[in-house]
């Protein structure tokens, strides 16, 4: 019986270390798997055979004896647990717009065939319908398309409840998405009018402004030197047609030091622009165009009257035409930005993040995906900029495997030596049995 027990014990060691080798082999195989988390096998001893329960000490004062410990012989080893190391893997820049990595705790939320899944691998892409999907499994990336404000915060309803709690959906970037046009409402100008201009001489500047549907119109402003010192008359046209300017902008006056005296700005009525164009109402009548010649409190930061060449130019205007999608990017809060051909950038969606009380309790589903288990707890889902301030999203990057080859090879050596030692105990036990069998000769 004793020899049979040693054979069994050696066998359990072979089995346990074979399983540990399986874990190590899997780690090494996944050293280049995006978002992979290394596993570690831990052993526990099996039940022991109790040969003697032991006895407690007798009354020493009456000449008794001390206690005797139980006599126990172990029955081998078994795999106790396979733990997952969720420490951060290194972040590798890929410069691919839809590659996304998580720095910190958390998982990407995915949906496949109605099943909620989770992953650390952010190698995403768009399918032909514009769905943001996992490139390997095709699972839909979950997030929000219209319930996140400009700062990435979750929009709340009138009761203060997070609307995202009931609006998690597939992130979709429509292939036909466009940036809507914006009518010009503010024009800022700067430059110089030559102080040496004579009465009747002019300086002109042209500005492109946009109407309500994004059509560009050329607005021309002419500054004509008046007989009065430091004074100019202003006239304007739009697409070559005279446009009525407000009475306050009939003249512009400069101070003796060359800074602008009046006006600082004036409004051109949208209705006057429409009248000049004579083609309906391309300009929204409720949105006038403000021409700013100088900033209040900084009169030299605008149009001046100094000696030198006349050069009045556009500094900025806030209108633009419609634009087509030309590029995508993801910021540190998980917001997906679209860059458009009209030089505008708009938020198109938000990638959700899920956190678990016990991520080690998640069940691996293959394809770098995890699912909820009874011991993982339910996910807490939100955004990196709202409820998960410790989580940062890295766009144009991927998280590499956190497998440390040095550690794996060291464990591989110790596992090999333990396996060899267990094999040796079985060999020696076999030799003992042979000796016993030869006793009858």
Coordinates of N, CA and C in Angstrom, one line a residue, residues 16 19-20 23 39-45 77-84 360:
X16 N -0.3 17.7 -12.2 CA -0.4 19.2 -11.8 C 0.6 20.0 -12.6
X19 N -0.4 20.5 -16.2 CA -1.4 21.6 -16.3 C -0.7 23.0 -16.1
X20 N 0.3 23.0 -15.3 CA 1.0 24.3 -15.1 C 1.8 24.6 -16.4
X23 N -0.5 26.2 -18.8 CA -0.8 27.6 -18.6 C 0.4 28.4 -19.1
X39 N -1.7 34.4 -17.3 CA -2.3 33.6 -16.2 C -1.2 32.9 -15.4
X40 N -1.6 32.6 -14.2 CA -0.6 32.0 -13.3 C -1.3 30.8 -12.6
X41 N -0.7 29.6 -12.6 CA -1.2 28.4 -12.0 C -0.7 28.3 -10.5
X42 N -1.6 28.1 -9.6 CA -1.2 27.9 -8.2 C -1.6 26.5 -7.8
X43 N -0.8 25.9 -6.9 CA -1.0 24.5 -6.5 C -1.4 24.5 -5.0
X44 N -2.2 23.4 -4.6 CA -2.5 23.1 -3.2 C -2.3 21.6 -3.0
X45 N -1.9 21.3 -1.8 CA -1.8 19.9 -1.5 C -3.1 19.2 -1.4
X77 N -0.6 16.5 -4.9 CA -0.8 17.9 -5.2 C -1.9 18.0 -6.3
X78 N -2.5 19.1 -6.3 CA -3.5 19.4 -7.4 C -3.5 20.8 -7.8
X79 N -4.0 21.2 -8.9 CA -4.1 22.5 -9.3 C -5.2 23.2 -8.5
X80 N -4.8 24.3 -7.8 CA -5.7 25.0 -6.9 C -6.5 26.1 -7.7
X81 N -5.8 26.9 -8.5 CA -6.4 28.0 -9.2 C -5.6 28.4 -10.3
X82 N -6.2 29.0 -11.3 CA -5.5 29.7 -12.4 C -5.9 31.2 -12.3
X83 N -5.0 32.0 -11.8 CA -5.3 33.4 -11.6 C -4.9 34.2 -12.8
X84 N -5.6 35.3 -13.1 CA -5.3 36.1 -14.3 C -4.7 37.4 -13.8
X360 N -11.0 39.3 -12.2 CA -10.5 37.9 -12.3 C -11.6 36.8 -12.4

